[in-house]
Short mmCIF file of N, CA, C and O in Angstrom, two decimals:
data_model
loop_
_atom_site.label_atom_id
_atom_site.label_comp_id
_atom_site.label_asym_id
_atom_site.label_seq_id
_atom_site.Cartn_x
_atom_site.Cartn_y
_atom_site.Cartn_z
N MET A 3 71.30 159.44 72.51
CA MET A 3 71.79 159.42 73.86
C MET A 3 73.05 160.28 73.92
O MET A 3 73.94 160.14 73.10
N ALA A 4 73.08 161.16 74.90
CA ALA A 4 74.18 162.12 75.05
C ALA A 4 75.31 161.49 75.84
O ALA A 4 75.09 160.85 76.86
N LEU A 5 76.51 161.69 75.36
CA LEU A 5 77.69 161.18 76.07
C LEU A 5 78.18 162.20 77.07
O LEU A 5 78.28 163.38 76.78
N LYS A 6 78.45 161.73 78.26
CA LYS A 6 78.99 162.61 79.29
C LYS A 6 80.51 162.58 79.22
O LYS A 6 81.11 161.52 79.17
N THR A 7 81.06 163.76 79.19
CA THR A 7 82.52 163.83 79.21
C THR A 7 82.96 164.48 80.51
O THR A 7 82.34 165.41 81.01
N ARG A 8 83.99 163.94 81.04
CA ARG A 8 84.54 164.49 82.29
C ARG A 8 85.84 165.22 81.97
O ARG A 8 86.65 164.74 81.17
N ASN A 9 86.00 166.33 82.66
CA ASN A 9 87.27 167.07 82.52
C ASN A 9 88.29 166.43 83.44
O ASN A 9 88.01 166.19 84.61
N LYS A 10 89.42 166.15 82.91
CA LYS A 10 90.47 165.57 83.74
C LYS A 10 91.17 166.67 84.51
O LYS A 10 91.52 167.70 83.96
N VAL A 11 91.34 166.43 85.78
CA VAL A 11 92.05 167.39 86.63
C VAL A 11 93.53 167.02 86.61
O VAL A 11 93.90 165.87 86.84
N SER A 12 94.32 168.01 86.33
CA SER A 12 95.75 167.77 86.25
C SER A 12 96.34 167.74 87.66
O SER A 12 96.01 168.56 88.52
N ALA A 13 97.20 166.80 87.92
CA ALA A 13 97.85 166.68 89.22
C ALA A 13 99.19 167.41 89.25
O ALA A 13 99.94 167.29 90.20
N ALA A 14 99.49 168.16 88.23
CA ALA A 14 100.77 168.88 88.16
C ALA A 14 100.77 170.01 89.18
O ALA A 14 99.76 170.68 89.40
N PHE A 15 101.92 170.23 89.81
CA PHE A 15 102.06 171.25 90.84
C PHE A 15 103.14 172.22 90.38
O PHE A 15 104.23 171.82 90.00
N SER A 16 102.87 173.50 90.44
CA SER A 16 103.83 174.51 89.99
C SER A 16 104.79 174.85 91.13
O SER A 16 104.37 175.25 92.22
N MET A 17 106.07 174.67 90.87
CA MET A 17 107.10 174.96 91.88
C MET A 17 107.63 176.38 91.77
O MET A 17 108.50 176.78 92.52
N SER A 18 107.13 177.16 90.84
CA SER A 18 107.69 178.50 90.62
C SER A 18 107.51 179.41 91.84
O SER A 18 108.41 180.18 92.17
N SER A 19 106.39 179.33 92.53
CA SER A 19 106.21 180.18 93.70
C SER A 19 107.15 179.77 94.84
O SER A 19 107.69 180.62 95.55
N MET A 20 107.37 178.48 95.01
CA MET A 20 108.30 177.99 96.03
C MET A 20 109.73 178.42 95.69
O MET A 20 110.49 178.83 96.56
N THR A 21 110.08 178.37 94.42
CA THR A 21 111.41 178.80 93.98
C THR A 21 111.60 180.29 94.24
O THR A 21 112.67 180.71 94.69
N ASP A 22 110.57 181.08 94.01
CA ASP A 22 110.66 182.52 94.28
C ASP A 22 110.91 182.79 95.75
O ASP A 22 111.72 183.64 96.12
N ILE A 23 110.23 182.08 96.63
CA ILE A 23 110.40 182.27 98.08
C ILE A 23 111.82 181.90 98.50
O ILE A 23 112.47 182.63 99.25
N VAL A 24 112.31 180.79 98.02
CA VAL A 24 113.67 180.36 98.37
C VAL A 24 114.69 181.37 97.85
O VAL A 24 115.64 181.73 98.55
N PHE A 25 114.49 181.88 96.65
CA PHE A 25 115.39 182.88 96.08
C PHE A 25 115.39 184.16 96.91
O PHE A 25 116.44 184.74 97.20
N LEU A 26 114.22 184.62 97.33
CA LEU A 26 114.13 185.82 98.16
C LEU A 26 114.80 185.62 99.52
O LEU A 26 115.47 186.52 100.04
N LEU A 27 114.63 184.45 100.11
CA LEU A 27 115.30 184.16 101.38
C LEU A 27 116.82 184.15 101.21
O LEU A 27 117.55 184.64 102.07
N LEU A 28 117.28 183.60 100.11
CA LEU A 28 118.72 183.58 99.83
C LEU A 28 119.26 185.01 99.73
O LEU A 28 120.29 185.33 100.33
N ILE A 29 118.56 185.86 99.01
CA ILE A 29 118.99 187.26 98.90
C ILE A 29 118.99 187.94 100.27
O ILE A 29 119.93 188.65 100.63
N PHE A 30 117.95 187.71 101.05
CA PHE A 30 117.85 188.30 102.39
C PHE A 30 119.04 187.90 103.26
O PHE A 30 119.68 188.75 103.89
N PHE A 31 119.39 186.63 103.29
CA PHE A 31 120.49 186.17 104.13
C PHE A 31 121.84 186.66 103.60
O PHE A 31 122.76 186.93 104.37
N MET A 32 121.98 186.79 102.30
CA MET A 32 123.23 187.31 101.75
C MET A 32 123.43 188.77 102.13
O MET A 32 124.52 189.19 102.50
N VAL A 33 122.36 189.55 102.09
CA VAL A 33 122.45 190.97 102.44
C VAL A 33 122.72 191.14 103.92
O VAL A 33 123.58 191.92 104.33
N THR A 34 122.01 190.40 104.76
CA THR A 34 122.20 190.57 106.20
C THR A 34 123.54 190.03 106.68
O THR A 34 124.09 190.54 107.65
N SER A 35 124.09 189.05 106.01
CA SER A 35 125.39 188.52 106.44
C SER A 35 126.51 189.50 106.17
O SER A 35 127.53 189.49 106.85
N THR A 36 126.35 190.39 105.19
CA THR A 36 127.38 191.41 104.94
C THR A 36 127.35 192.51 105.98
O THR A 36 128.32 193.25 106.11
N LEU A 37 126.28 192.64 106.73
CA LEU A 37 126.18 193.68 107.75
C LEU A 37 126.83 193.27 109.06
O LEU A 37 127.01 194.09 109.94
N ILE A 38 127.20 192.01 109.20
CA ILE A 38 127.82 191.53 110.41
C ILE A 38 129.27 191.98 110.43
O ILE A 38 129.97 191.90 109.43
N SER A 39 129.73 192.44 111.56
CA SER A 39 131.08 192.96 111.69
C SER A 39 132.11 191.86 111.47
O SER A 39 132.09 190.84 112.14
N PRO A 40 133.05 192.06 110.53
CA PRO A 40 134.07 191.05 110.29
C PRO A 40 135.15 191.05 111.37
O PRO A 40 135.91 190.12 111.47
N ASN A 41 135.21 192.09 112.17
CA ASN A 41 136.24 192.18 113.21
C ASN A 41 135.69 191.72 114.55
O ASN A 41 135.83 192.40 115.55
N ALA A 42 135.07 190.61 114.55
CA ALA A 42 134.38 190.15 115.75
C ALA A 42 135.24 189.16 116.53
O ALA A 42 135.30 188.00 116.20
N LEU A 43 135.89 189.66 117.55
CA LEU A 43 136.58 188.80 118.50
C LEU A 43 135.71 188.74 119.74
O LEU A 43 135.03 189.70 120.08
N LYS A 44 135.72 187.63 120.42
CA LYS A 44 134.90 187.49 121.61
C LYS A 44 135.59 188.16 122.80
O LYS A 44 136.47 187.57 123.43
N LEU A 45 135.20 189.40 123.07
CA LEU A 45 135.75 190.15 124.19
C LEU A 45 134.59 190.65 125.04
O LEU A 45 133.56 191.07 124.53
N LEU A 46 134.79 190.65 126.33
CA LEU A 46 133.82 191.23 127.25
C LEU A 46 134.30 192.64 127.55
O LEU A 46 135.20 192.84 128.37
N LEU A 47 133.73 193.62 126.85
CA LEU A 47 134.18 195.00 126.97
C LEU A 47 133.65 195.63 128.25
O LEU A 47 132.58 195.26 128.74
N PRO A 48 134.38 196.61 128.79
CA PRO A 48 133.85 197.34 129.95
C PRO A 48 132.63 198.16 129.56
O PRO A 48 132.44 198.50 128.38
N LYS A 49 131.79 198.51 130.55
CA LYS A 49 130.57 199.27 130.29
C LYS A 49 130.85 200.76 130.39
O LYS A 49 131.69 201.20 131.17
N SER A 50 130.11 201.53 129.58
CA SER A 50 130.21 202.97 129.61
C SER A 50 128.90 203.57 129.13
O SER A 50 128.22 203.00 128.28
N SER A 51 128.58 204.76 129.63
CA SER A 51 127.38 205.45 129.17
C SER A 51 127.72 206.46 128.08
O SER A 51 126.84 207.03 127.46
N ASN A 52 129.01 206.70 127.82
CA ASN A 52 129.43 207.65 126.79
C ASN A 52 129.82 206.91 125.52
O ASN A 52 130.47 205.88 125.58
N GLN A 53 129.44 207.47 124.40
CA GLN A 53 129.79 206.90 123.10
C GLN A 53 130.37 208.00 122.24
O GLN A 53 130.01 209.16 122.39
N THR A 54 131.26 207.65 121.31
CA THR A 54 131.84 208.63 120.40
C THR A 54 131.36 208.38 118.99
O THR A 54 130.98 207.27 118.64
N ALA A 55 131.39 209.42 118.17
CA ALA A 55 130.93 209.30 116.79
C ALA A 55 132.10 209.18 115.81
O ALA A 55 131.88 209.09 114.62
N ALA A 56 133.33 209.18 116.30
CA ALA A 56 134.50 209.09 115.42
C ALA A 56 134.53 207.72 114.73
O ALA A 56 134.16 206.72 115.32
N LYS A 57 135.00 207.72 113.49
CA LYS A 57 135.11 206.48 112.72
C LYS A 57 136.55 205.99 112.74
O LYS A 57 137.42 206.61 112.14
N PRO A 58 136.84 204.90 113.44
CA PRO A 58 138.20 204.38 113.45
C PRO A 58 138.56 203.74 112.10
O PRO A 58 137.71 203.21 111.40
N ILE A 59 139.83 203.82 111.76
CA ILE A 59 140.31 203.23 110.52
C ILE A 59 140.64 201.76 110.73
O ILE A 59 140.42 200.94 109.85
N THR A 60 141.13 201.42 111.91
CA THR A 60 141.47 200.03 112.21
C THR A 60 141.18 199.76 113.68
O THR A 60 140.89 200.67 114.44
N THR A 61 141.27 198.50 114.06
CA THR A 61 141.06 198.12 115.45
C THR A 61 142.25 197.32 115.97
O THR A 61 142.87 196.57 115.23
N VAL A 62 142.52 197.54 117.25
CA VAL A 62 143.49 196.72 117.97
C VAL A 62 142.71 196.09 119.12
O VAL A 62 141.96 196.76 119.81
N SER A 63 142.89 194.80 119.30
CA SER A 63 142.17 194.08 120.36
C SER A 63 143.17 193.36 121.24
O SER A 63 144.21 192.90 120.78
N ILE A 64 142.81 193.28 122.53
CA ILE A 64 143.60 192.50 123.49
C ILE A 64 142.62 191.57 124.19
O ILE A 64 141.65 192.02 124.79
N ASP A 65 142.86 190.26 124.08
CA ASP A 65 141.95 189.32 124.72
C ASP A 65 142.41 189.02 126.15
O ASP A 65 143.41 189.56 126.62
N LYS A 66 141.65 188.19 126.84
CA LYS A 66 141.92 187.91 128.25
C LYS A 66 143.24 187.20 128.49
O LYS A 66 143.76 187.19 129.60
N ASN A 67 143.83 186.61 127.43
CA ASN A 67 145.14 185.94 127.54
C ASN A 67 146.28 186.85 127.11
O ASN A 67 147.39 186.38 126.86
N PHE A 68 146.00 188.15 126.96
CA PHE A 68 146.97 189.18 126.57
C PHE A 68 147.50 188.97 125.16
O PHE A 68 148.64 189.33 124.87
N ASN A 69 146.70 188.39 124.29
CA ASN A 69 147.05 188.27 122.87
C ASN A 69 146.60 189.54 122.17
O ASN A 69 145.48 190.01 122.38
N PHE A 70 147.44 190.10 121.32
CA PHE A 70 147.14 191.32 120.59
C PHE A 70 146.69 190.95 119.17
O PHE A 70 147.23 190.04 118.56
N TYR A 71 145.70 191.70 118.67
CA TYR A 71 145.17 191.47 117.34
C TYR A 71 145.08 192.81 116.61
O TYR A 71 144.65 193.81 117.19
N LEU A 72 145.50 192.83 115.37
CA LEU A 72 145.26 193.96 114.49
C LEU A 72 144.11 193.54 113.61
O LEU A 72 144.26 192.65 112.76
N GLU A 73 142.96 194.13 113.85
CA GLU A 73 141.68 193.69 113.31
C GLU A 73 141.45 192.26 113.80
O GLU A 73 141.28 192.07 114.99
N THR A 74 141.49 191.24 112.96
CA THR A 74 141.29 189.87 113.47
C THR A 74 142.56 189.04 113.36
O THR A 74 142.53 187.85 113.64
N THR A 75 143.67 189.66 112.98
CA THR A 75 144.92 188.94 112.79
C THR A 75 145.76 189.00 114.06
O THR A 75 146.08 190.10 114.53
N PRO A 76 146.15 187.86 114.62
CA PRO A 76 147.02 187.88 115.80
C PRO A 76 148.39 188.51 115.44
O PRO A 76 148.95 188.20 114.39
N VAL A 77 148.86 189.39 116.32
CA VAL A 77 150.12 190.09 116.09
C VAL A 77 150.91 190.09 117.39
O VAL A 77 150.37 190.47 118.43
N PRO A 78 152.18 189.69 117.36
CA PRO A 78 153.00 189.82 118.57
C PRO A 78 153.14 191.31 118.91
O PRO A 78 153.23 192.15 118.01
N PHE A 79 153.16 191.64 120.19
CA PHE A 79 153.23 193.05 120.58
C PHE A 79 154.46 193.73 119.98
O PHE A 79 154.41 194.90 119.60
N SER A 80 155.55 193.00 119.86
CA SER A 80 156.79 193.58 119.32
C SER A 80 156.62 194.06 117.87
O SER A 80 157.35 194.94 117.42
N GLN A 81 155.65 193.53 117.12
CA GLN A 81 155.43 193.91 115.73
C GLN A 81 154.22 194.84 115.55
O GLN A 81 153.97 195.33 114.46
N LEU A 82 153.49 195.08 116.63
CA LEU A 82 152.24 195.84 116.53
C LEU A 82 152.48 197.26 116.02
O LEU A 82 151.79 197.73 115.12
N GLU A 83 153.45 197.96 116.57
CA GLU A 83 153.69 199.35 116.16
C GLU A 83 154.06 199.42 114.68
O GLU A 83 153.54 200.27 113.94
N HIS A 84 154.93 198.55 114.24
CA HIS A 84 155.34 198.54 112.83
C HIS A 84 154.16 198.28 111.90
O HIS A 84 153.99 198.94 110.87
N LYS A 85 153.32 197.31 112.25
CA LYS A 85 152.16 196.99 111.42
C LYS A 85 151.15 198.14 111.40
O LYS A 85 150.54 198.43 110.37
N LEU A 86 150.99 198.82 112.54
CA LEU A 86 150.10 199.98 112.58
C LEU A 86 150.66 201.12 111.71
O LEU A 86 149.91 201.79 111.00
N GLN A 87 151.95 201.33 111.78
CA GLN A 87 152.56 202.38 110.97
C GLN A 87 152.34 202.12 109.47
O GLN A 87 152.04 203.04 108.72
N ARG A 88 152.51 200.87 109.06
CA ARG A 88 152.27 200.52 107.65
C ARG A 88 150.81 200.72 107.26
O ARG A 88 150.50 201.23 106.20
N LYS A 89 149.91 200.31 108.13
CA LYS A 89 148.48 200.39 107.82
C LYS A 89 147.97 201.83 107.79
O LYS A 89 147.12 202.18 106.98
N LEU A 90 148.50 202.68 108.67
CA LEU A 90 147.98 204.04 108.80
C LEU A 90 148.86 205.10 108.14
O LEU A 90 148.65 206.29 108.33
N ALA A 91 149.84 204.68 107.36
CA ALA A 91 150.81 205.62 106.78
C ALA A 91 150.17 206.68 105.89
O ALA A 91 150.57 207.84 105.93
N ARG A 92 149.20 206.34 105.12
CA ARG A 92 148.61 207.28 104.15
C ARG A 92 147.33 207.95 104.65
O ARG A 92 146.64 208.61 103.88
N GLU A 93 147.00 207.78 105.91
CA GLU A 93 145.76 208.33 106.44
C GLU A 93 145.96 209.76 106.95
O GLU A 93 146.98 210.07 107.58
N ASP A 94 144.98 210.63 106.69
CA ASP A 94 145.05 212.02 107.15
C ASP A 94 144.78 212.13 108.65
O ASP A 94 145.41 212.91 109.34
N ASP A 95 143.81 211.38 109.12
CA ASP A 95 143.41 211.45 110.53
C ASP A 95 143.39 210.02 111.08
O ASP A 95 142.33 209.43 111.27
N PRO A 96 144.57 209.42 111.34
CA PRO A 96 144.60 208.01 111.78
C PRO A 96 143.95 207.82 113.14
O PRO A 96 144.33 208.46 114.12
N THR A 97 142.95 206.96 113.17
CA THR A 97 142.21 206.68 114.39
C THR A 97 142.15 205.17 114.61
O THR A 97 141.83 204.43 113.68
N ILE A 98 142.44 204.76 115.83
CA ILE A 98 142.43 203.33 116.20
C ILE A 98 141.34 203.11 117.23
O ILE A 98 141.21 203.88 118.19
N SER A 99 140.59 202.06 117.07
CA SER A 99 139.63 201.64 118.08
C SER A 99 140.27 200.52 118.89
O SER A 99 140.68 199.50 118.32
N LEU A 100 140.38 200.71 120.19
CA LEU A 100 141.02 199.74 121.07
C LEU A 100 139.96 198.93 121.79
O LEU A 100 139.17 199.47 122.57
N HIS A 101 139.94 197.63 121.53
CA HIS A 101 138.98 196.70 122.14
C HIS A 101 139.75 195.84 123.14
O HIS A 101 140.62 195.07 122.73
N VAL A 102 139.42 195.98 124.40
CA VAL A 102 140.16 195.29 125.45
C VAL A 102 139.18 194.54 126.35
O VAL A 102 138.20 195.13 126.82
N ASP A 103 139.45 193.27 126.58
CA ASP A 103 138.65 192.50 127.53
C ASP A 103 138.77 193.15 128.90
O ASP A 103 139.84 193.62 129.28
N LYS A 104 137.66 193.19 129.64
CA LYS A 104 137.67 193.92 130.92
C LYS A 104 138.58 193.28 131.97
O LYS A 104 138.93 193.92 132.96
N SER A 105 139.03 192.05 131.76
CA SER A 105 139.92 191.41 132.73
C SER A 105 141.40 191.73 132.48
O SER A 105 142.26 191.35 133.27
N VAL A 106 141.70 192.43 131.39
CA VAL A 106 143.09 192.75 131.04
C VAL A 106 143.58 193.89 131.93
O VAL A 106 142.89 194.89 132.09
N PRO A 107 144.78 193.74 132.52
CA PRO A 107 145.32 194.81 133.36
C PRO A 107 145.58 196.09 132.55
O PRO A 107 145.87 196.04 131.36
N MET A 108 145.52 197.21 133.24
CA MET A 108 145.70 198.51 132.59
C MET A 108 147.08 198.63 131.94
O MET A 108 147.23 199.37 130.96
N GLU A 109 148.05 197.94 132.45
CA GLU A 109 149.41 198.00 131.89
C GLU A 109 149.41 197.63 130.40
O GLU A 109 150.12 198.26 129.61
N GLN A 110 148.62 196.64 130.03
CA GLN A 110 148.55 196.22 128.63
C GLN A 110 147.88 197.30 127.76
O GLN A 110 148.29 197.53 126.62
N VAL A 111 146.90 197.96 128.33
CA VAL A 111 146.20 199.04 127.61
C VAL A 111 147.15 200.21 127.39
O VAL A 111 147.21 200.80 126.31
N VAL A 112 147.93 200.54 128.41
CA VAL A 112 148.85 201.67 128.33
C VAL A 112 149.92 201.43 127.26
O VAL A 112 150.37 202.36 126.60
N LYS A 113 150.31 200.18 127.06
CA LYS A 113 151.28 199.87 126.00
C LYS A 113 150.78 200.34 124.64
O LYS A 113 151.50 200.97 123.87
N VAL A 114 149.51 200.05 124.34
CA VAL A 114 148.92 200.46 123.06
C VAL A 114 148.71 201.97 123.04
O VAL A 114 148.92 202.63 122.01
N MET A 115 148.34 202.54 124.17
CA MET A 115 148.17 203.99 124.25
C MET A 115 149.49 204.71 123.96
O MET A 115 149.51 205.75 123.29
N ASN A 116 150.59 204.17 124.43
CA ASN A 116 151.90 204.77 124.17
C ASN A 116 152.25 204.71 122.69
O ASN A 116 152.83 205.65 122.15
N ILE A 117 151.92 203.61 122.04
CA ILE A 117 152.16 203.50 120.59
C ILE A 117 151.36 204.59 119.87
O ILE A 117 151.88 205.28 118.98
N ALA A 118 150.11 204.78 120.26
CA ALA A 118 149.26 205.79 119.63
C ALA A 118 149.82 207.19 119.88
O ALA A 118 149.88 208.01 118.96
N LYS A 119 150.26 207.47 121.10
CA LYS A 119 150.81 208.79 121.43
C LYS A 119 152.10 209.06 120.67
O LYS A 119 152.28 210.13 120.10
N ASP A 120 152.98 208.08 120.61
CA ASP A 120 154.27 208.26 119.93
C ASP A 120 154.10 208.50 118.44
O ASP A 120 154.91 209.18 117.82
N ASN A 121 153.05 207.95 117.84
CA ASN A 121 152.83 208.08 116.40
C ASN A 121 151.74 209.10 116.06
O ASN A 121 151.34 209.21 114.90
N LYS A 122 151.24 209.80 117.07
CA LYS A 122 150.19 210.83 116.91
C LYS A 122 148.91 210.26 116.30
O LYS A 122 148.28 210.87 115.44
N TYR A 123 148.53 209.06 116.75
CA TYR A 123 147.27 208.45 116.35
C TYR A 123 146.21 208.81 117.38
O TYR A 123 146.51 208.93 118.57
N LYS A 124 144.98 208.96 116.92
CA LYS A 124 143.87 209.10 117.86
C LYS A 124 143.47 207.70 118.30
O LYS A 124 143.51 206.75 117.52
N LEU A 125 143.07 207.59 119.56
CA LEU A 125 142.74 206.27 120.12
C LEU A 125 141.35 206.34 120.76
O LEU A 125 141.08 207.24 121.56
N ILE A 126 140.51 205.41 120.39
CA ILE A 126 139.17 205.30 120.97
C ILE A 126 139.10 204.00 121.73
O ILE A 126 139.42 202.94 121.18
N LEU A 127 138.70 204.05 122.99
CA LEU A 127 138.54 202.84 123.79
C LEU A 127 137.11 202.34 123.59
O LEU A 127 136.14 203.04 123.90
N ALA A 128 136.97 201.16 123.04
CA ALA A 128 135.65 200.58 122.78
C ALA A 128 135.04 200.08 124.08
O ALA A 128 135.71 199.45 124.90
N THR A 129 133.78 200.38 124.26
CA THR A 129 133.03 199.91 125.43
C THR A 129 131.67 199.40 124.97
O THR A 129 131.28 199.61 123.83
N ARG A 130 130.97 198.78 125.90
CA ARG A 130 129.60 198.38 125.60
C ARG A 130 128.67 199.28 126.41
O ARG A 130 129.06 199.82 127.46
N ALA A 131 127.47 199.48 125.93
CA ALA A 131 126.52 200.38 126.57
C ALA A 131 126.09 199.84 127.92
O ALA A 131 125.98 198.64 128.11
N LYS A 132 125.85 200.76 128.85
CA LYS A 132 125.38 200.36 130.19
C LYS A 132 123.94 199.92 130.13
O LYS A 132 123.15 200.36 129.40
#
């Protein structure tokens, strides 16, 4: 009489493919998070159909409450020129990108423009596309 043998099916589950997917997602999010602009202040910029190709070295921002920022650091207006001079001292072609909330009066914009003119900096007014 012949004995029947059954093959046992293993209930083990391989997690290696799931680990690979999680690892790839982690790499994807790490790479894309570095592409996000670190100088992101919440400003509603004015609209414009013209864009420039110049690369600014630093940014100055003015929010709707007339607070001045050098990149993302709040700076009192009285210290803004000095901090810009220190930051742009060794640059051959110092260029500033000016980000201004559209509700800010022109007087505040002209203050920064005067600093740029007095120090021979190029100034780019940041806008959003129409």
